[in-house]
Structures are given as C-alpha cells and as structure tokens.
Amino acid sequence: MRIQRWFQLALVGVLLCGSLGVAQAQPVEIQWWYANTGVIADTIKKIIEDYNASQSKYKVTGTYKGSYTETVNQTIAAFRANKQPEIVQVFEVGTQTMMMSGATYPVYQLMEEQGFKIDWSSYVAPVLSYYGDSSGNLQSMPFNSSTPIFYYNKDHFAKAGLKDPPKTWQEVDTYITKLRASGQQCAYTTSWISWVHLENYSALHGIPFASESNGFKSLKTVLLFNGPKQVAHFELLNKWLKEGSMSYEGRSGTADAAFSTGKCSMGTHSAGNIGNYTRQAKFAWGATVMPIDEGTPLRNSTIGGASLWVMKGHSKEQYAAVADFFRYVATPPVQVFWHRSTGYVPITLPAYELAKKEGYYKEVPAQEIAITSLTRSPTTELSRGLRLGNFVQIRDVIDEETENVWAGKKTPKQGLDDAVRRGNDLLRQFEQMQK
C-alpha cells in the first residue's frame, strides 16, 4: 500500500485536539523530523544549534528519519501512537495528502494565532503558491525549495569548441553532436524524469500537466501530459538515448553523480545540488536556466523539494515554540545561510535581496539561476505547481512507462498514453477515498 493511502487510512475517523499532556519543562521542547543527509543535514543541524543558542525559552531537537518516504511512514506510526513530532518535513508531492489528512495545523493559522504578522507577499511566488490552499492560505512552511536547472561541464565544452550554454532544446541537440564529435561519449543525462521533463517542461511551455488548473481546483482532475509537445519532447530524448548520447542513470536523483563525476557533459538536475557540486566536482562547471523549445516565451519554472508541516495534538506552548522557530528560519540572514550552504533558494524576496547586497551572486553566479527561473514571469495557474492525490504513485507510473520507452518496448506516445491512463486510475482512487 502506497504512502498516501497509508496516511489516509491511518487518520480516518481520528480527530485530535488539545494537548497530549506532555509535562512542561523549561525550555519548551519540540521535535523536528527531517529527511536530508550530507551537506543539507549538516546545515539543518547548524540552524537548529544557532536557534537554540539565540534564546532560552524553546529548544528544537532535529532527528533524521530516513528518506522522504521513510520519514512520512514513521510519522504515520507515531501518529497512531499519539507520539507524532511537532514538525515533519514532507516532500512536495505529498502536499495534497497532507492537506486532506486532517492531521495538520495550517501554518498561516498557526502564525496568526501566535501573534506573528507575516507579509506573505514577500515570499517567492511559486514557493508560496505551491503550498497554499485554493484561497492562497499557506498550509505548510516552505523549506528546501528548488527548481531544475541546466548544468554543463566547461572543460568538455572547451574541448568541443563550445562556450555559452544552450538556450533551447534544439541547441542542446546541436551541442550533443559537437560533444560526441570531440570524443565525449555521454553528452547529456537527467535526474527526476517526471519533475524535469513533464512537470517543468509543461509549465515552462504553458501547457497543462493536468486539468482543473493542474489539480488546484478540484479532485476531478485528469492527466494531460501526453499532448503533442510533450510527446515530441520525449521523442527527442529517446533519440538521444538510442544513439548513445544520453545516459539514463535511473529514477529520482541517481543521475546527479553522472554529472558531478564528469561522466556526462550536460545535465538537468535540482538547483539544490549546487552545494554538493561545488564541493565534489573536480572540473570547471557552469549552470543556467532550463532550455525551452524555440519560439517559446519565458515563463517561470515550478518548485521541488519539501516543506515543514505542523502536526496536530500538541500544547499551546509547543505551538508557540514552532511559530517562533518558523519565524527564525524565515529571517533573511538564516535564509541566506541556508541558500549559500545548500543551493536551495531563499524562500523570501528580502533574503534574496540580502544575498545580492552581500555580493554573493558575483562570487557564485550559479546560485542566482534558480531564483531567476522561479521569478522571471508572473506565476500562472499552469506554473504554480501541481496538486494531485496519489502523486507519489503517479510519478512511479511515469518512471515505469518511460523506462518502457527507453527499453524500446513502447513508443514515446504509447508510454505517455499509458502513464496517463494508469495515473488517472490513481486519481480516481484518491477521489473515492475522500467521499
């Protein structure tokens, strides 16, 4: 049984209110369960340490709980035992399930009831809109927000007589030919097939991934990512794969290492990799916004990553601690530290302005690319993100069907058609669960 269904079934008929009766101690302690490792986890620990040192009223304890899926599974088990944390980090594709679970305390309500007046308009628009309800009220606290960007190996480019990065997918095709002619076997790779090549490709080209404003308007959504432009794009990807120019490294972020080790010359990966690439890559590299098809107007990309959800069932004092911690995390200095350390974007415009004022983007130009991509046009109903039930399973289906395409078992159109059909079945199952 998939993660959302477990969460839904675990919460059916459960209504928590008031306190769990935790004995109050000084300072008031709250738990934050997170799902990151490496540089990101080190940065989280530093933020917690600095917050705890900045005041004596509250204490945050952070605990790594495994992958995103494992973290949510452990939250479900803890919820059943009335031992859930105050804060849990959930990846963006779990947003619909968390919103409809009945187990969370909306962030906009928490901050208001705790007396914090937040200027939500100061938040980066695609980040804010992804985690808001139909009225724009923020349900969870944006945290590690990223967007896909295009990375390229400058050393490989120089050998192939290339300098500037490609702006269009048609130029990528030309660059691949030149890189191959220079002796480079793997010219291109990509992580997160659905997120990069369907979800963001659709948003950047102004075409729907799904009906009902990509699922924001109602649960009667149907998937639409098998349109002519998406099919043509997958035909291009399949061409590169067949000719050996593109390396498919597997699902999720497994292709990240193919770029950072120098195996592949170009790649589309999360902007959240900048921190790791800066430390790991032994070659000169650059980055730019995602390519688009020739003749396409500039539009904003959509986010990935995760947000922080507040769980029901805790005391007023604990919620006061959560609100104060969220206030701290959103301050410009903390956001700039997070941004510098990891590559994830700052969630507010004042933090972005602070980074610019400090001259950070002159030092590390790549760090500004994700923000440029997210803010270069007003957010529309097709570029605010996706709000789909059973989205984790839908992404699994997309991975399965595109792997059938890469294996030559199906044409790109057949693969996307079948992914849409199977994904729609999952949407109807989620819809039925809400009745």
Short mmCIF file of C-alpha atoms in Angstrom, two decimals:
data_model
loop_
_atom_site.label_atom_id
_atom_site.label_comp_id
_atom_site.label_asym_id
_atom_site.label_seq_id
_atom_site.Cartn_x
_atom_site.Cartn_y
_atom_site.Cartn_z
CA MET A 1 0.00 0.00 0.00
CA ARG A 2 1.44 3.33 -1.03
CA ILE A 3 2.41 6.13 1.29
CA GLN A 4 -0.58 8.45 0.83
CA ARG A 5 -3.09 5.66 1.32
CA TRP A 6 -1.35 4.56 4.48
CA PHE A 7 -1.54 8.09 5.77
CA GLN A 8 -5.18 8.48 4.75
CA LEU A 9 -6.26 5.20 6.30
CA ALA A 10 -4.21 5.85 9.43
CA LEU A 11 -6.11 9.07 10.02
CA VAL A 12 -9.68 8.03 9.16
CA GLY A 13 -12.06 8.97 11.96
CA VAL A 14 -9.30 10.48 14.08
CA LEU A 15 -9.76 13.98 15.48
CA LEU A 16 -7.06 15.29 17.74
CA CYS A 17 -7.47 18.43 19.78
CA GLY A 18 -5.86 19.99 22.80
CA SER A 19 -2.71 18.77 24.44
CA LEU A 20 -1.11 15.36 24.65
CA GLY A 21 -0.45 16.14 28.26
CA VAL A 22 3.29 16.44 27.88
CA ALA A 23 4.80 17.78 31.06
CA GLN A 24 6.02 21.31 30.55
CA ALA A 25 9.68 21.86 31.15
CA GLN A 26 11.95 24.82 30.65
CA PRO A 27 12.78 25.27 27.88
CA VAL A 28 9.73 24.06 25.95
CA GLU A 29 10.96 21.26 23.66
CA ILE A 30 9.74 20.46 20.17
CA GLN A 31 10.76 17.77 17.70
CA TRP A 32 11.58 18.22 14.02
CA TRP A 33 11.81 15.10 11.88
CA TYR A 34 13.70 15.60 8.62
CA ALA A 35 14.77 13.53 5.63
CA ASN A 36 18.06 15.01 4.44
CA THR A 37 21.67 13.82 4.62
CA GLY A 38 25.11 15.18 3.78
CA VAL A 39 25.65 18.92 3.42
CA ILE A 40 21.92 19.61 3.76
CA ALA A 41 21.65 17.71 7.04
CA ASP A 42 24.74 19.48 8.38
CA THR A 43 23.14 22.83 7.54
CA ILE A 44 19.88 21.84 9.26
CA LYS A 45 21.83 20.90 12.39
CA LYS A 46 23.60 24.26 12.35
CA ILE A 47 20.32 26.18 12.01
CA ILE A 48 18.88 24.26 14.97
CA GLU A 49 22.02 24.80 17.03
CA ASP A 50 22.06 28.53 16.32
CA TYR A 51 18.36 28.92 17.10
CA ASN A 52 18.69 27.13 20.41
CA ALA A 53 21.65 29.32 21.30
CA SER A 54 19.78 32.50 20.36
CA GLN A 55 17.22 32.19 23.15
CA SER A 56 16.44 30.09 26.22
CA LYS A 57 12.65 29.74 26.09
CA TYR A 58 12.45 26.97 23.46
CA LYS A 59 14.55 24.02 22.35
CA VAL A 60 14.32 22.31 18.97
CA THR A 61 15.59 18.76 18.54
CA GLY A 62 16.13 17.58 14.98
CA THR A 63 16.10 13.89 14.05
CA TYR A 64 16.93 12.28 10.72
CA LYS A 65 14.23 9.72 9.89
CA GLY A 66 15.43 8.29 6.60
CA SER A 67 14.21 9.11 3.10
CA TYR A 68 11.15 11.26 2.48
CA THR A 69 9.00 8.15 2.22
CA GLU A 70 10.51 6.60 5.35
CA THR A 71 10.04 9.85 7.28
CA VAL A 72 6.33 10.01 6.46
CA ASN A 73 5.89 6.31 7.26
CA GLN A 74 7.43 6.86 10.68
CA THR A 75 5.21 9.88 11.21
CA ILE A 76 2.16 7.73 10.50
CA ALA A 77 3.29 5.14 13.03
CA ALA A 78 3.97 7.85 15.59
CA PHE A 79 0.59 9.44 14.90
CA ARG A 80 -1.17 6.16 15.63
CA ALA A 81 0.61 6.06 18.99
CA ASN A 82 -0.04 9.77 19.73
CA LYS A 83 3.73 10.34 19.63
CA GLN A 84 4.00 12.42 16.48
CA PRO A 85 6.58 15.23 16.25
CA GLU A 86 5.54 18.85 16.20
CA ILE A 87 7.24 19.37 12.82
CA VAL A 88 7.77 16.91 9.97
CA GLN A 89 9.43 17.50 6.63
CA VAL A 90 7.36 16.17 3.70
CA PHE A 91 8.31 16.24 0.02
CA GLU A 92 6.26 18.40 -2.31
CA VAL A 93 4.39 15.52 -3.94
CA GLY A 94 2.82 14.69 -0.59
CA THR A 95 1.15 18.11 -0.31
CA GLN A 96 -2.36 17.07 -1.34
CA THR A 97 -2.38 14.10 1.00
CA MET A 98 -1.13 16.14 3.95
CA MET A 99 -3.67 18.90 3.29
CA MET A 100 -6.57 16.45 3.28
CA SER A 101 -5.36 14.25 6.14
CA GLY A 102 -6.99 16.27 8.93
CA ALA A 103 -3.82 15.77 10.97
CA THR A 104 -2.06 19.06 10.34
CA TYR A 105 -2.22 22.58 11.73
CA PRO A 106 -2.13 25.08 8.81
CA VAL A 107 0.88 27.35 9.05
CA TYR A 108 -0.99 30.55 8.19
CA GLN A 109 -3.39 29.83 11.07
CA LEU A 110 -0.57 28.91 13.46
CA MET A 111 1.36 32.11 12.82
CA GLU A 112 -1.75 34.27 13.08
CA GLU A 113 -2.93 32.68 16.32
CA GLN A 114 0.55 33.02 17.80
CA GLY A 115 0.57 36.75 17.06
CA PHE A 116 3.05 36.82 14.18
CA LYS A 117 2.08 39.20 11.38
CA ILE A 118 3.68 37.73 8.27
CA ASP A 119 3.87 39.56 4.97
CA TRP A 120 3.20 36.51 2.82
CA SER A 121 3.58 38.64 -0.33
CA SER A 122 7.29 38.82 0.46
CA TYR A 123 7.63 35.08 -0.20
CA VAL A 124 8.83 33.83 -3.60
CA ALA A 125 5.55 33.43 -5.50
CA PRO A 126 5.91 29.86 -6.90
CA VAL A 127 7.10 28.67 -3.48
CA LEU A 128 4.17 30.30 -1.70
CA SER A 129 1.55 29.16 -4.20
CA TYR A 130 2.65 25.52 -4.19
CA TYR A 131 1.90 25.10 -0.51
CA GLY A 132 -1.22 27.25 -0.34
CA ASP A 133 -4.86 26.19 -0.47
CA SER A 134 -7.37 27.39 -3.08
CA SER A 135 -7.61 30.72 -1.24
CA GLY A 136 -3.85 31.15 -1.11
CA ASN A 137 -3.55 30.38 2.61
CA LEU A 138 -0.21 28.74 3.39
CA GLN A 139 -0.67 25.20 4.72
CA SER A 140 2.94 24.26 5.40
CA MET A 141 6.17 26.20 5.86
CA PRO A 142 8.29 26.24 2.68
CA PHE A 143 11.76 24.97 3.47
CA ASN A 144 14.08 23.27 1.00
CA SER A 145 12.73 24.66 -2.24
CA SER A 146 14.49 24.12 -5.55
CA THR A 147 13.82 24.05 -9.25
CA PRO A 148 15.55 22.14 -12.06
CA ILE A 149 18.40 23.93 -13.80
CA PHE A 150 20.83 23.05 -16.58
CA TYR A 151 24.43 22.18 -15.66
CA TYR A 152 27.34 21.93 -18.09
CA ASN A 153 30.98 20.86 -17.93
CA LYS A 154 33.10 23.82 -19.10
CA ASP A 155 36.13 21.62 -19.73
CA HIS A 156 34.15 19.37 -22.06
CA PHE A 157 32.64 22.42 -23.74
CA ALA A 158 36.07 23.93 -24.41
CA LYS A 159 37.30 20.71 -25.98
CA ALA A 160 34.25 20.66 -28.27
CA GLY A 161 34.65 24.32 -29.21
CA LEU A 162 31.59 25.38 -27.20
CA LYS A 163 31.37 28.31 -24.82
CA ASP A 164 27.91 29.56 -23.87
CA PRO A 165 25.28 27.09 -22.61
CA PRO A 166 22.33 26.20 -24.86
CA LYS A 167 19.08 28.14 -24.51
CA THR A 168 16.79 25.77 -26.39
CA TRP A 169 16.34 22.02 -26.64
CA GLN A 170 17.14 22.32 -30.32
CA GLU A 171 20.51 23.85 -29.38
CA VAL A 172 21.07 21.02 -26.90
CA ASP A 173 20.67 18.64 -29.83
CA THR A 174 23.36 20.55 -31.77
CA TYR A 175 25.67 20.67 -28.73
CA ILE A 176 25.30 16.91 -28.29
CA THR A 177 26.56 16.36 -31.84
CA LYS A 178 29.62 18.56 -31.20
CA LEU A 179 30.40 16.96 -27.85
CA ARG A 180 30.20 13.50 -29.36
CA ALA A 181 32.48 14.58 -32.21
CA SER A 182 35.04 15.75 -29.64
CA GLY A 183 35.16 12.25 -28.15
CA GLN A 184 32.70 12.66 -25.28
CA GLN A 185 30.52 9.56 -25.03
CA CYS A 186 27.84 10.76 -22.60
CA ALA A 187 26.77 14.22 -23.67
CA TYR A 188 23.62 14.51 -21.55
CA THR A 189 21.89 12.98 -18.56
CA THR A 190 18.97 13.92 -16.36
CA SER A 191 17.52 13.30 -12.92
CA TRP A 192 13.85 13.24 -11.96
CA ILE A 193 12.24 12.45 -15.34
CA SER A 194 8.70 13.47 -14.37
CA TRP A 195 9.69 16.62 -12.45
CA VAL A 196 12.09 17.89 -15.10
CA HIS A 197 10.72 16.64 -18.41
CA LEU A 198 6.97 16.60 -17.81
CA GLU A 199 6.05 18.79 -14.85
CA ASN A 200 8.51 21.62 -15.50
CA TYR A 201 8.58 21.18 -19.27
CA SER A 202 4.81 21.65 -19.31
CA ALA A 203 4.92 24.71 -17.02
CA LEU A 204 7.73 26.35 -19.00
CA HIS A 205 5.80 25.85 -22.25
CA GLY A 206 2.43 26.99 -20.95
CA ILE A 207 0.69 23.65 -21.41
CA PRO A 208 -1.24 21.74 -18.72
CA PHE A 209 0.13 18.70 -16.96
CA ALA A 210 -3.39 18.00 -15.69
CA SER A 211 -6.87 19.50 -15.87
CA GLU A 212 -8.54 21.63 -13.17
CA SER A 213 -5.60 24.05 -13.15
CA ASN A 214 -3.16 21.20 -12.58
CA GLY A 215 -5.36 19.86 -9.79
CA PHE A 216 -5.73 23.04 -7.74
CA LYS A 217 -9.44 23.50 -8.48
CA SER A 218 -10.89 20.10 -7.65
CA LEU A 219 -10.30 16.38 -7.20
CA LYS A 220 -11.89 15.64 -10.59
CA THR A 221 -8.52 16.16 -12.25
CA VAL A 222 -7.42 14.15 -15.28
CA LEU A 223 -3.85 13.98 -16.52
CA LEU A 224 -2.95 15.71 -19.80
CA PHE A 225 0.81 15.29 -20.12
CA ASN A 226 0.51 13.14 -23.27
CA GLY A 227 -0.12 16.13 -25.54
CA PRO A 228 1.73 16.72 -28.85
CA LYS A 229 4.50 18.88 -27.36
CA GLN A 230 5.28 16.51 -24.50
CA VAL A 231 5.31 13.55 -26.90
CA ALA A 232 7.65 15.41 -29.28
CA HIS A 233 9.97 16.23 -26.39
CA PHE A 234 10.13 12.59 -25.32
CA GLU A 235 10.82 11.58 -28.90
CA LEU A 236 13.88 13.85 -28.78
CA LEU A 237 15.03 12.33 -25.50
CA ASN A 238 14.51 8.85 -26.91
CA LYS A 239 16.56 9.72 -29.98
CA TRP A 240 19.49 10.77 -27.81
CA LEU A 241 19.19 7.61 -25.75
CA LYS A 242 19.10 5.34 -28.80
CA GLU A 243 22.16 6.96 -30.37
CA GLY A 244 24.07 6.65 -27.10
CA SER A 245 24.37 10.38 -26.45
CA MET A 246 22.17 10.36 -23.36
CA SER A 247 22.70 8.20 -20.30
CA TYR A 248 19.68 7.15 -18.27
CA GLU A 249 21.04 6.55 -14.78
CA GLY A 250 17.80 5.61 -13.03
CA ARG A 251 14.99 7.22 -11.11
CA SER A 252 14.89 10.25 -8.83
CA GLY A 253 18.30 11.90 -8.36
CA THR A 254 20.54 8.99 -9.31
CA ALA A 255 21.90 10.83 -12.35
CA ASP A 256 23.36 13.61 -10.20
CA ALA A 257 26.61 11.71 -9.81
CA ALA A 258 26.91 11.18 -13.56
CA PHE A 259 27.44 14.91 -13.91
CA SER A 260 29.46 15.61 -10.74
CA THR A 261 31.98 12.86 -11.59
CA GLY A 262 32.49 14.19 -15.12
CA LYS A 263 30.91 11.20 -16.83
CA CYS A 264 28.32 13.32 -18.68
CA SER A 265 28.87 16.78 -20.15
CA MET A 266 25.42 18.26 -19.57
CA GLY A 267 22.62 17.50 -17.17
CA THR A 268 19.30 18.70 -15.83
CA HIS A 269 19.24 18.41 -12.07
CA SER A 270 17.94 20.17 -8.98
CA ALA A 271 19.39 23.55 -8.06
CA GLY A 272 19.76 22.01 -4.62
CA ASN A 273 22.82 20.18 -5.96
CA ILE A 274 24.91 23.34 -6.26
CA GLY A 275 26.35 22.96 -2.76
CA ASN A 276 27.38 19.36 -3.39
CA TYR A 277 28.74 20.04 -6.89
CA THR A 278 30.83 22.93 -5.55
CA ARG A 279 32.47 20.53 -3.12
CA GLN A 280 32.62 17.41 -5.28
CA ALA A 281 33.28 18.34 -8.91
CA LYS A 282 36.93 18.26 -9.98
CA PHE A 283 36.33 20.30 -13.12
CA ALA A 284 35.08 23.73 -14.11
CA TRP A 285 31.32 23.78 -14.46
CA GLY A 286 28.53 26.24 -15.08
CA ALA A 287 24.77 26.36 -14.86
CA THR A 288 21.86 28.15 -16.48
CA VAL A 289 18.07 28.03 -16.61
CA MET A 290 16.29 25.10 -18.20
CA PRO A 291 16.22 25.06 -22.01
CA ILE A 292 12.91 25.65 -23.78
CA ASP A 293 11.72 24.95 -27.31
CA GLU A 294 12.50 27.54 -29.94
CA GLY A 295 9.97 30.38 -30.09
CA THR A 296 8.66 29.80 -26.55
CA PRO A 297 8.04 32.87 -24.33
CA LEU A 298 9.84 32.93 -20.98
CA ARG A 299 7.79 31.52 -18.08
CA ASN A 300 8.64 30.60 -14.52
CA SER A 301 9.57 27.07 -13.58
CA THR A 302 8.00 25.18 -10.68
CA ILE A 303 9.50 24.07 -7.40
CA GLY A 304 10.54 20.79 -5.92
CA GLY A 305 11.89 19.88 -2.52
CA ALA A 306 9.91 19.77 0.70
CA SER A 307 8.09 21.82 3.30
CA LEU A 308 7.57 21.66 7.05
CA TRP A 309 4.18 20.50 8.31
CA VAL A 310 2.89 21.11 11.81
CA MET A 311 1.13 18.13 13.34
CA LYS A 312 -2.00 18.39 15.47
CA GLY A 313 -2.15 17.17 19.03
CA HIS A 314 0.31 19.38 20.89
CA SER A 315 0.14 22.06 23.57
CA LYS A 316 -0.19 25.81 23.13
CA GLU A 317 3.32 26.23 24.48
CA GLN A 318 4.71 23.81 21.91
CA TYR A 319 2.90 25.59 19.10
CA ALA A 320 4.32 28.87 20.34
CA ALA A 321 7.75 27.29 20.03
CA VAL A 322 7.02 26.07 16.50
CA ALA A 323 5.83 29.52 15.42
CA ASP A 324 8.87 31.22 16.88
CA PHE A 325 11.19 28.73 15.20
CA PHE A 326 9.47 29.25 11.84
CA ARG A 327 9.85 33.00 12.32
CA TYR A 328 13.59 32.45 12.88
CA VAL A 329 14.02 30.12 9.89
CA ALA A 330 12.39 32.67 7.57
CA THR A 331 14.63 35.59 8.61
CA PRO A 332 16.88 36.85 5.79
CA PRO A 333 20.22 36.01 7.49
CA VAL A 334 19.15 32.40 8.13
CA GLN A 335 17.74 32.04 4.64
CA VAL A 336 20.94 33.39 3.09
CA PHE A 337 23.00 30.95 5.18
CA TRP A 338 20.75 28.10 4.02
CA HIS A 339 20.97 29.30 0.41
CA ARG A 340 24.77 29.63 0.49
CA SER A 341 25.31 26.27 2.14
CA THR A 342 22.97 24.09 0.10
CA GLY A 343 21.95 25.70 -3.19
CA TYR A 344 18.27 25.70 -2.27
CA VAL A 345 16.57 29.01 -2.95
CA PRO A 346 15.77 31.52 -0.20
CA ILE A 347 12.02 31.43 0.39
CA THR A 348 11.60 35.20 0.71
CA LEU A 349 12.43 38.15 -1.52
CA PRO A 350 14.12 40.09 1.34
CA ALA A 351 16.54 37.17 1.76
CA TYR A 352 17.25 37.22 -1.97
CA GLU A 353 17.90 40.96 -1.80
CA LEU A 354 20.25 40.46 1.15
CA ALA A 355 22.25 37.88 -0.79
CA LYS A 356 22.53 40.32 -3.70
CA LYS A 357 23.57 43.16 -1.39
CA GLU A 358 26.31 40.98 0.06
CA GLY A 359 27.63 40.37 -3.45
CA TYR A 360 27.04 36.65 -3.22
CA TYR A 361 25.93 36.19 -6.82
CA LYS A 362 29.11 37.83 -8.07
CA GLU A 363 31.01 35.17 -6.14
CA VAL A 364 28.78 32.26 -7.17
CA PRO A 365 26.63 33.22 -10.19
CA ALA A 366 25.05 29.76 -10.37
CA GLN A 367 23.25 30.38 -7.09
CA GLU A 368 21.02 33.05 -8.64
CA ILE A 369 19.84 30.88 -11.52
CA ALA A 370 17.08 29.06 -9.65
CA ILE A 371 15.64 32.31 -8.32
CA THR A 372 15.74 33.82 -11.80
CA SER A 373 13.95 30.78 -13.16
CA LEU A 374 11.24 30.93 -10.49
CA THR A 375 10.62 34.68 -10.68
CA ARG A 376 11.18 35.68 -14.31
CA SER A 377 7.45 35.86 -15.04
CA PRO A 378 4.23 36.13 -13.02
CA THR A 379 3.00 32.79 -11.73
CA THR A 380 0.02 31.42 -13.67
CA GLU A 381 -2.40 28.58 -12.97
CA LEU A 382 -0.18 26.36 -15.11
CA SER A 383 3.10 27.37 -13.47
CA ARG A 384 2.16 27.50 -9.77
CA GLY A 385 2.78 23.77 -9.41
CA LEU A 386 0.70 20.63 -9.09
CA ARG A 387 -1.90 19.50 -6.56
CA LEU A 388 -2.58 15.81 -7.16
CA GLY A 389 -3.64 12.97 -4.90
CA ASN A 390 -1.57 9.77 -5.06
CA PHE A 391 1.14 11.84 -6.72
CA VAL A 392 3.94 9.61 -5.42
CA GLN A 393 2.37 6.63 -7.18
CA ILE A 394 1.74 8.69 -10.31
CA ARG A 395 5.42 9.56 -10.51
CA ASP A 396 6.23 5.87 -10.08
CA VAL A 397 3.93 5.08 -13.01
CA ILE A 398 5.61 7.75 -15.15
CA ASP A 399 9.02 6.26 -14.32
CA GLU A 400 7.82 2.77 -15.21
CA GLU A 401 6.31 3.81 -18.51
CA THR A 402 9.24 5.97 -19.59
CA GLU A 403 11.57 3.09 -18.77
CA ASN A 404 9.46 1.01 -21.16
CA VAL A 405 10.15 3.68 -23.77
CA TRP A 406 13.89 3.73 -23.08
CA ALA A 407 13.93 -0.08 -23.33
CA GLY A 408 12.26 0.06 -26.76
CA LYS A 409 9.12 -1.69 -25.54
CA LYS A 410 6.87 1.28 -26.32
CA THR A 411 6.96 4.41 -28.42
CA PRO A 412 7.06 7.74 -26.56
CA LYS A 413 3.37 8.28 -27.35
CA GLN A 414 2.40 4.82 -26.16
CA GLY A 415 4.40 5.25 -22.97
CA LEU A 416 2.89 8.64 -22.13
CA ASP A 417 -0.61 7.50 -23.09
CA ASP A 418 -0.31 4.50 -20.77
CA ALA A 419 1.13 6.66 -17.98
CA VAL A 420 -1.86 9.00 -18.28
CA ARG A 421 -4.35 6.12 -18.25
CA ARG A 422 -2.79 4.46 -15.21
CA GLY A 423 -2.31 7.78 -13.45
CA ASN A 424 -5.97 8.67 -13.95
CA ASP A 425 -6.93 5.41 -12.25
CA LEU A 426 -4.87 6.50 -9.23
CA LEU A 427 -6.55 9.91 -9.22
CA ARG A 428 -9.98 8.29 -9.17
CA GLN A 429 -8.93 6.05 -6.29
CA PHE A 430 -7.81 9.08 -4.30
CA GLU A 431 -11.04 10.89 -5.14
CA GLN A 432 -13.09 7.95 -3.87
CA MET A 433 -11.17 7.90 -0.61
CA GLN A 434 -12.33 11.45 0.13
CA LYS A 435 -16.03 10.56 -0.05
#
